[in-house]
Amino acid sequence: MDAIVNNFVKMEPLNLEHTKELYDLTEANRSHLREWLPWLDHIKDCSDTKSFISTYEKEGAPPHFAVFYRDRMCGVIGFHHIDTQHKVGSIGYWLDYGHTGKGIVSTALKKLLKHGFREHNLHKIEIRCAEENFKSRAIPERLGFVYEATLRDCEWLYTKFVNHAVYSLLATEFTA
Ligand SMILES: CC(C)(COP(=O)(O)OP(=O)(O)OC[C@H]1O[C@@H](n2cnc3c(N)ncnc32)[C@H](O)[C@@H]1OP(=O)(O)O)[C@@H](O)C(=O)NCCC(=O)NCCS
């Protein structure tokens, strides 16, 4: 099963050619994503998706990828930021609802971890999930990340603050 998913999951560095497809995917998943991601209200039309992509297309920006399954765009994964001094990166991701339950993000994450540890020489990669976002928490847990702590009230999610469960993986713990 792993090999099958692996063969069908492709990643392309996010670029402006993805704008329309990414905006349409975001629009189709607005309520699904809004449950856990705080930025949906900032995406009002295609120009907002274009601005988002432009941020990550700049030289030196942390790498972001469009994720494809069987050649259809189905989500995004990337580094929110990379601290080059301390060699720490933090990853985020989301997936089209219709593509959940197949291992796509877990597969894409393995590829991104390899990229982060090998190409960016990172020592530590973090993933922060809202405490009650169990689908998201299952992803770092599945890949052997270590649960570090729960941080209190660190994200405003439209109507309430949520805690973050913090997971991390060290380069020495990563097996590609
Ligand atoms: C979080 C989110 C990406 C999880 O999606 P997902 O499909 O559960 O994650 P994966 O693609 O890794 O797939 C894992 C699922 O596929 C199944 N699966 C099937 N084949 C698999 C394989 N080869 N490898 C891993 N998992 C596999 C797993 O059992 C799991 O299903 P389950 O939850 O029913 O047990 C998705 O729910 C989402 O986008 N949510 C909204 C945005 C969000 O919360 N982003 C994260 C913010 S921190």
PDB file of C-alpha atoms and ligand atoms in Angstrom:
ATOM      1  CA  MET A   1       0.000   0.000   0.000  1.00  0.00           C
ATOM      2  CA  ASP A   2       2.811   2.385   0.916  1.00  0.00           C
ATOM      3  CA  ALA A   3       4.472   1.830  -2.441  1.00  0.00           C
ATOM      4  CA  ILE A   4       1.205   2.421  -4.300  1.00  0.00           C
ATOM      5  CA  VAL A   5       0.479   5.730  -2.532  1.00  0.00           C
ATOM      6  CA  ASN A   6       4.113   6.725  -2.905  1.00  0.00           C
ATOM      7  CA  ASN A   7       3.975   6.266  -6.687  1.00  0.00           C
ATOM      8  CA  PHE A   8       0.919   8.468  -7.090  1.00  0.00           C
ATOM      9  CA  VAL A   9       1.914  11.338  -4.786  1.00  0.00           C
ATOM     10  CA  LYS A  10       3.889  14.079  -6.528  1.00  0.00           C
ATOM     11  CA  MET A  11       5.005  17.463  -5.261  1.00  0.00           C
ATOM     12  CA  GLU A  12       5.798  20.610  -7.247  1.00  0.00           C
ATOM     13  CA  PRO A  13       7.369  23.750  -5.758  1.00  0.00           C
ATOM     14  CA  LEU A  14       4.465  26.164  -5.437  1.00  0.00           C
ATOM     15  CA  ASN A  15       4.493  28.678  -8.296  1.00  0.00           C
ATOM     16  CA  LEU A  16       2.131  31.167  -9.886  1.00  0.00           C
ATOM     17  CA  GLU A  17       0.970  28.643 -12.487  1.00  0.00           C
ATOM     18  CA  HIS A  18      -0.779  26.874  -9.598  1.00  0.00           C
ATOM     19  CA  THR A  19      -2.850  29.951  -8.704  1.00  0.00           C
ATOM     20  CA  LYS A  20      -6.207  29.111 -10.303  1.00  0.00           C
ATOM     21  CA  GLU A  21      -6.144  25.417  -9.381  1.00  0.00           C
ATOM     22  CA  LEU A  22      -5.110  26.198  -5.795  1.00  0.00           C
ATOM     23  CA  TYR A  23      -7.758  28.887  -5.412  1.00  0.00           C
ATOM     24  CA  ASP A  24     -10.463  26.530  -6.731  1.00  0.00           C
ATOM     25  CA  LEU A  25      -9.285  23.790  -4.360  1.00  0.00           C
ATOM     26  CA  THR A  26      -9.329  26.192  -1.410  1.00  0.00           C
ATOM     27  CA  GLU A  27     -12.812  27.412  -2.357  1.00  0.00           C
ATOM     28  CA  ALA A  28     -14.129  23.834  -2.637  1.00  0.00           C
ATOM     29  CA  ASN A  29     -12.731  23.019   0.837  1.00  0.00           C
ATOM     30  CA  ARG A  30     -13.531  26.226   2.678  1.00  0.00           C
ATOM     31  CA  SER A  31     -15.643  24.723   5.460  1.00  0.00           C
ATOM     32  CA  HIS A  32     -13.436  21.612   5.833  1.00  0.00           C
ATOM     33  CA  LEU A  33     -10.277  23.742   6.201  1.00  0.00           C
ATOM     34  CA  ARG A  34     -11.890  26.448   8.317  1.00  0.00           C
ATOM     35  CA  GLU A  35     -12.307  23.996  11.162  1.00  0.00           C
ATOM     36  CA  TRP A  36      -8.540  24.050  11.826  1.00  0.00           C
ATOM     37  CA  LEU A  37      -6.822  26.691   9.685  1.00  0.00           C
ATOM     38  CA  PRO A  38      -7.013  30.376  10.646  1.00  0.00           C
ATOM     39  CA  TRP A  39      -6.463  32.033   7.235  1.00  0.00           C
ATOM     40  CA  LEU A  40      -9.578  31.120   5.215  1.00  0.00           C
ATOM     41  CA  ASP A  41     -11.249  34.509   5.635  1.00  0.00           C
ATOM     42  CA  HIS A  42      -8.181  36.179   4.095  1.00  0.00           C
ATOM     43  CA  ILE A  43      -8.674  34.235   0.841  1.00  0.00           C
ATOM     44  CA  LYS A  44     -11.514  36.146  -0.818  1.00  0.00           C
ATOM     45  CA  ASP A  45     -10.542  35.755  -4.471  1.00  0.00           C
ATOM     46  CA  CYS A  46      -7.823  34.466  -6.773  1.00  0.00           C
ATOM     47  CA  SER A  47      -5.589  37.491  -6.122  1.00  0.00           C
ATOM     48  CA  ASP A  48      -5.254  36.450  -2.455  1.00  0.00           C
ATOM     49  CA  THR A  49      -4.042  32.988  -3.489  1.00  0.00           C
ATOM     50  CA  LYS A  50      -1.648  34.705  -5.904  1.00  0.00           C
ATOM     51  CA  SER A  51      -0.222  36.845  -3.053  1.00  0.00           C
ATOM     52  CA  PHE A  52       0.158  33.759  -0.880  1.00  0.00           C
ATOM     53  CA  ILE A  53       2.066  31.922  -3.617  1.00  0.00           C
ATOM     54  CA  SER A  54       4.202  34.999  -4.364  1.00  0.00           C
ATOM     55  CA  THR A  55       5.415  35.011  -0.757  1.00  0.00           C
ATOM     56  CA  TYR A  56       6.721  31.478  -1.124  1.00  0.00           C
ATOM     57  CA  GLU A  57       8.129  31.947  -4.632  1.00  0.00           C
ATOM     58  CA  LYS A  58      10.657  34.528  -3.444  1.00  0.00           C
ATOM     59  CA  GLU A  59      14.339  33.644  -3.233  1.00  0.00           C
ATOM     60  CA  GLY A  60      15.122  32.334   0.253  1.00  0.00           C
ATOM     61  CA  ALA A  61      11.472  31.743   1.224  1.00  0.00           C
ATOM     62  CA  PRO A  62      10.784  28.497   3.092  1.00  0.00           C
ATOM     63  CA  PRO A  63       9.879  25.746   0.583  1.00  0.00           C
ATOM     64  CA  HIS A  64       6.196  25.139  -0.120  1.00  0.00           C
ATOM     65  CA  PHE A  65       4.815  22.461  -2.423  1.00  0.00           C
ATOM     66  CA  ALA A  66       1.562  21.780  -4.209  1.00  0.00           C
ATOM     67  CA  VAL A  67       0.657  18.127  -3.645  1.00  0.00           C
ATOM     68  CA  PHE A  68      -0.776  16.030  -6.501  1.00  0.00           C
ATOM     69  CA  TYR A  69      -2.422  12.623  -6.378  1.00  0.00           C
ATOM     70  CA  ARG A  70      -2.745  10.850  -9.718  1.00  0.00           C
ATOM     71  CA  ASP A  71      -1.818  14.189 -11.346  1.00  0.00           C
ATOM     72  CA  ARG A  72      -4.635  16.139  -9.647  1.00  0.00           C
ATOM     73  CA  MET A  73      -3.782  18.891  -7.181  1.00  0.00           C
ATOM     74  CA  CYS A  74      -5.116  17.861  -3.791  1.00  0.00           C
ATOM     75  CA  GLY A  75      -3.320  19.950  -1.169  1.00  0.00           C
ATOM     76  CA  VAL A  76      -0.353  21.930   0.056  1.00  0.00           C
ATOM     77  CA  ILE A  77       2.580  21.098   2.315  1.00  0.00           C
ATOM     78  CA  GLY A  78       5.530  23.255   3.280  1.00  0.00           C
ATOM     79  CA  PHE A  79       7.694  24.940   5.843  1.00  0.00           C
ATOM     80  CA  HIS A  80       6.088  27.865   7.676  1.00  0.00           C
ATOM     81  CA  HIS A  81       9.589  29.012   8.504  1.00  0.00           C
ATOM     82  CA  ILE A  82      13.151  27.802   8.693  1.00  0.00           C
ATOM     83  CA  ASP A  83      15.495  29.120  11.365  1.00  0.00           C
ATOM     84  CA  THR A  84      18.883  28.817   9.669  1.00  0.00           C
ATOM     85  CA  GLN A  85      20.862  29.771  12.762  1.00  0.00           C
ATOM     86  CA  HIS A  86      19.404  27.015  14.924  1.00  0.00           C
ATOM     87  CA  LYS A  87      18.621  24.651  12.010  1.00  0.00           C
ATOM     88  CA  VAL A  88      14.977  24.227  13.001  1.00  0.00           C
ATOM     89  CA  GLY A  89      12.024  24.125  10.594  1.00  0.00           C
ATOM     90  CA  SER A  90       8.274  24.028  11.155  1.00  0.00           C
ATOM     91  CA  ILE A  91       5.887  22.260   8.769  1.00  0.00           C
ATOM     92  CA  GLY A  92       2.215  22.763   7.899  1.00  0.00           C
ATOM     93  CA  TYR A  93      -0.148  20.966   5.491  1.00  0.00           C
ATOM     94  CA  TRP A  94      -3.709  20.609   4.291  1.00  0.00           C
ATOM     95  CA  LEU A  95      -5.594  18.262   2.010  1.00  0.00           C
ATOM     96  CA  ASP A  96      -8.737  18.312  -0.097  1.00  0.00           C
ATOM     97  CA  TYR A  97     -11.452  16.510   1.877  1.00  0.00           C
ATOM     98  CA  GLY A  98     -12.136  14.024  -0.935  1.00  0.00           C
ATOM     99  CA  HIS A  99      -8.492  12.910  -0.860  1.00  0.00           C
ATOM    100  CA  THR A 100      -8.274  12.223   2.879  1.00  0.00           C
ATOM    101  CA  GLY A 101      -7.867   8.712   4.261  1.00  0.00           C
ATOM    102  CA  LYS A 102      -5.320   7.545   1.648  1.00  0.00           C
ATOM    103  CA  GLY A 103      -2.000   8.421   3.314  1.00  0.00           C
ATOM    104  CA  ILE A 104      -1.270  11.264   0.892  1.00  0.00           C
ATOM    105  CA  VAL A 105      -0.038  13.804   3.456  1.00  0.00           C
ATOM    106  CA  SER A 106       1.938  11.181   5.386  1.00  0.00           C
ATOM    107  CA  THR A 107       3.631  10.269   2.100  1.00  0.00           C
ATOM    108  CA  ALA A 108       4.256  13.901   1.129  1.00  0.00           C
ATOM    109  CA  LEU A 109       5.584  14.611   4.619  1.00  0.00           C
ATOM    110  CA  LYS A 110       8.203  11.866   4.279  1.00  0.00           C
ATOM    111  CA  LYS A 111       9.415  13.530   1.071  1.00  0.00           C
ATOM    112  CA  LEU A 112       9.447  16.965   2.733  1.00  0.00           C
ATOM    113  CA  LEU A 113      11.363  15.659   5.757  1.00  0.00           C
ATOM    114  CA  LYS A 114      13.997  14.258   3.419  1.00  0.00           C
ATOM    115  CA  HIS A 115      14.168  17.638   1.667  1.00  0.00           C
ATOM    116  CA  GLY A 116      14.431  19.515   4.992  1.00  0.00           C
ATOM    117  CA  PHE A 117      17.102  17.327   6.543  1.00  0.00           C
ATOM    118  CA  ARG A 118      19.167  16.794   3.373  1.00  0.00           C
ATOM    119  CA  GLU A 119      18.790  19.995   1.306  1.00  0.00           C
ATOM    120  CA  HIS A 120      18.421  22.486   4.168  1.00  0.00           C
ATOM    121  CA  ASN A 121      20.644  20.632   6.605  1.00  0.00           C
ATOM    122  CA  LEU A 122      18.067  20.968   9.389  1.00  0.00           C
ATOM    123  CA  HIS A 123      18.696  19.482  12.797  1.00  0.00           C
ATOM    124  CA  LYS A 124      15.082  19.509  13.980  1.00  0.00           C
ATOM    125  CA  ILE A 125      11.659  19.663  12.316  1.00  0.00           C
ATOM    126  CA  GLU A 126       8.530  20.598  14.225  1.00  0.00           C
ATOM    127  CA  ILE A 127       4.833  20.136  13.603  1.00  0.00           C
ATOM    128  CA  ARG A 128       2.279  21.983  15.690  1.00  0.00           C
ATOM    129  CA  CYS A 129      -1.341  20.808  15.650  1.00  0.00           C
ATOM    130  CA  ALA A 130      -4.378  22.158  17.440  1.00  0.00           C
ATOM    131  CA  GLU A 131      -4.761  19.933  20.474  1.00  0.00           C
ATOM    132  CA  GLU A 132      -8.071  18.473  19.308  1.00  0.00           C
ATOM    133  CA  ASN A 133      -7.098  18.091  15.647  1.00  0.00           C
ATOM    134  CA  PHE A 134      -6.644  14.345  15.975  1.00  0.00           C
ATOM    135  CA  LYS A 135      -6.430  13.669  12.206  1.00  0.00           C
ATOM    136  CA  SER A 136      -3.490  16.052  12.019  1.00  0.00           C
ATOM    137  CA  ARG A 137      -1.825  14.783  15.200  1.00  0.00           C
ATOM    138  CA  ALA A 138      -1.948  11.240  13.799  1.00  0.00           C
ATOM    139  CA  ILE A 139       0.411  12.313  10.981  1.00  0.00           C
ATOM    140  CA  PRO A 140       3.549  13.154  13.041  1.00  0.00           C
ATOM    141  CA  GLU A 141       2.691  10.298  15.397  1.00  0.00           C
ATOM    142  CA  ARG A 142       2.597   7.880  12.425  1.00  0.00           C
ATOM    143  CA  LEU A 143       6.019   9.076  11.282  1.00  0.00           C
ATOM    144  CA  GLY A 144       7.741   8.677  14.632  1.00  0.00           C
ATOM    145  CA  PHE A 145       7.795  12.294  15.787  1.00  0.00           C
ATOM    146  CA  VAL A 146       8.186  12.819  19.530  1.00  0.00           C
ATOM    147  CA  TYR A 147       5.410  14.652  21.378  1.00  0.00           C
ATOM    148  CA  GLU A 148       7.085  17.489  23.273  1.00  0.00           C
ATOM    149  CA  ALA A 149       4.428  19.573  24.976  1.00  0.00           C
ATOM    150  CA  THR A 150       1.088  21.302  24.702  1.00  0.00           C
ATOM    151  CA  LEU A 151       1.243  25.078  24.472  1.00  0.00           C
ATOM    152  CA  ARG A 152      -1.684  27.035  25.883  1.00  0.00           C
ATOM    153  CA  ASP A 153      -3.925  29.360  23.865  1.00  0.00           C
ATOM    154  CA  CYS A 154      -1.411  30.007  21.110  1.00  0.00           C
ATOM    155  CA  GLU A 155      -3.747  30.338  18.121  1.00  0.00           C
ATOM    156  CA  TRP A 156      -6.912  32.391  17.581  1.00  0.00           C
ATOM    157  CA  LEU A 157      -9.261  30.242  15.500  1.00  0.00           C
ATOM    158  CA  TYR A 158     -12.054  32.682  14.492  1.00  0.00           C
ATOM    159  CA  THR A 159     -14.035  32.421  17.732  1.00  0.00           C
ATOM    160  CA  LYS A 160     -11.739  30.823  20.277  1.00  0.00           C
ATOM    161  CA  PHE A 161      -8.134  30.233  21.302  1.00  0.00           C
ATOM    162  CA  VAL A 162      -6.785  26.730  20.831  1.00  0.00           C
ATOM    163  CA  ASN A 163      -3.857  24.931  22.417  1.00  0.00           C
ATOM    164  CA  HIS A 164      -1.102  23.489  20.232  1.00  0.00           C
ATOM    165  CA  ALA A 165       0.366  20.010  20.597  1.00  0.00           C
ATOM    166  CA  VAL A 166       4.016  20.243  19.545  1.00  0.00           C
ATOM    167  CA  TYR A 167       5.812  17.334  17.878  1.00  0.00           C
ATOM    168  CA  SER A 168       9.387  17.155  16.648  1.00  0.00           C
ATOM    169  CA  LEU A 169      11.793  14.897  14.818  1.00  0.00           C
ATOM    170  CA  LEU A 170      15.593  15.214  14.916  1.00  0.00           C
ATOM    171  CA  ALA A 171      17.826  14.516  11.929  1.00  0.00           C
ATOM    172  CA  THR A 172      19.370  11.634  13.869  1.00  0.00           C
ATOM    173  CA  GLU A 173      15.900  10.071  14.297  1.00  0.00           C
ATOM    174  CA  PHE A 174      14.959  10.328  10.621  1.00  0.00           C
ATOM    175  CA  THR A 175      15.143   7.277   8.431  1.00  0.00           C
ATOM    176  CA  ALA A 176      14.221   8.066   4.828  1.00  0.00           C
TER     177      ALA A 176
HETATM  178  C1  LIG B   1      -4.992  16.937   8.661  1.00  0.00           C
HETATM  179  C2  LIG B   1      -5.261  16.269   7.328  1.00  0.00           C
HETATM  180  C3  LIG B   1      -4.191  16.673   6.326  1.00  0.00           C
HETATM  181  C4  LIG B   1      -5.238  14.740   7.546  1.00  0.00           C
HETATM  182  O1  LIG B   1      -5.578  14.084   6.356  1.00  0.00           O
HETATM  183  P1  LIG B   1      -5.454  12.471   6.279  1.00  0.00           P
HETATM  184  O2  LIG B   1      -5.960  12.030   4.981  1.00  0.00           O
HETATM  185  O3  LIG B   1      -6.031  11.892   7.522  1.00  0.00           O
HETATM  186  O4  LIG B   1      -3.864  12.257   6.362  1.00  0.00           O
HETATM  187  P2  LIG B   1      -2.997  11.307   5.433  1.00  0.00           P
HETATM  188  O5  LIG B   1      -3.072  11.788   4.023  1.00  0.00           O
HETATM  189  O6  LIG B   1      -1.668  11.177   6.043  1.00  0.00           O
HETATM  190  O7  LIG B   1      -3.809   9.924   5.491  1.00  0.00           O
HETATM  191  C5  LIG B   1      -3.922   9.194   6.695  1.00  0.00           C
HETATM  192  C6  LIG B   1      -5.142   8.339   6.571  1.00  0.00           C
HETATM  193  O8  LIG B   1      -4.980   7.479   5.445  1.00  0.00           O
HETATM  194  C7  LIG B   1      -4.906   6.099   5.886  1.00  0.00           C
HETATM  195  N1  LIG B   1      -3.865   5.477   5.058  1.00  0.00           N
HETATM  196  C8  LIG B   1      -4.136   4.657   4.026  1.00  0.00           C
HETATM  197  N2  LIG B   1      -2.986   4.292   3.436  1.00  0.00           N
HETATM  198  C9  LIG B   1      -1.983   4.879   4.120  1.00  0.00           C
HETATM  199  C10 LIG B   1      -0.563   4.870   3.974  1.00  0.00           C
HETATM  200  N3  LIG B   1       0.048   4.186   3.026  1.00  0.00           N
HETATM  201  N4  LIG B   1       0.177   5.626   4.842  1.00  0.00           N
HETATM  202  C11 LIG B   1      -0.412   6.323   5.815  1.00  0.00           C
HETATM  203  N5  LIG B   1      -1.766   6.371   5.989  1.00  0.00           N
HETATM  204  C12 LIG B   1      -2.536   5.644   5.151  1.00  0.00           C
HETATM  205  C13 LIG B   1      -4.593   6.178   7.373  1.00  0.00           C
HETATM  206  O9  LIG B   1      -5.058   5.044   8.063  1.00  0.00           O
HETATM  207  C14 LIG B   1      -5.379   7.426   7.751  1.00  0.00           C
HETATM  208  O10 LIG B   1      -6.757   7.176   7.752  1.00  0.00           O
HETATM  209  P3  LIG B   1      -7.623   7.212   9.125  1.00  0.00           P
HETATM  210  O11 LIG B   1      -7.545   8.610   9.654  1.00  0.00           O
HETATM  211  O12 LIG B   1      -8.975   6.843   8.657  1.00  0.00           O
HETATM  212  O13 LIG B   1      -6.940   6.226  10.007  1.00  0.00           O
HETATM  213  C15 LIG B   1      -6.660  16.655   6.765  1.00  0.00           C
HETATM  214  O14 LIG B   1      -7.652  16.182   7.622  1.00  0.00           O
HETATM  215  C16 LIG B   1      -6.820  18.158   6.611  1.00  0.00           C
HETATM  216  O15 LIG B   1      -6.377  18.732   5.626  1.00  0.00           O
HETATM  217  N6  LIG B   1      -7.499  18.813   7.602  1.00  0.00           N
HETATM  218  C17 LIG B   1      -7.777  20.240   7.550  1.00  0.00           C
HETATM  219  C18 LIG B   1      -6.525  21.084   7.615  1.00  0.00           C
HETATM  220  C19 LIG B   1      -5.650  20.734   8.791  1.00  0.00           C
HETATM  221  O16 LIG B   1      -6.117  20.352   9.846  1.00  0.00           O
HETATM  222  N7  LIG B   1      -4.333  20.911   8.590  1.00  0.00           N
HETATM  223  C20 LIG B   1      -3.348  20.611   9.623  1.00  0.00           C
HETATM  224  C21 LIG B   1      -3.154  21.780  10.511  1.00  0.00           C
HETATM  225  S1  LIG B   1      -1.959  21.405  11.781  1.00  0.00           S
END
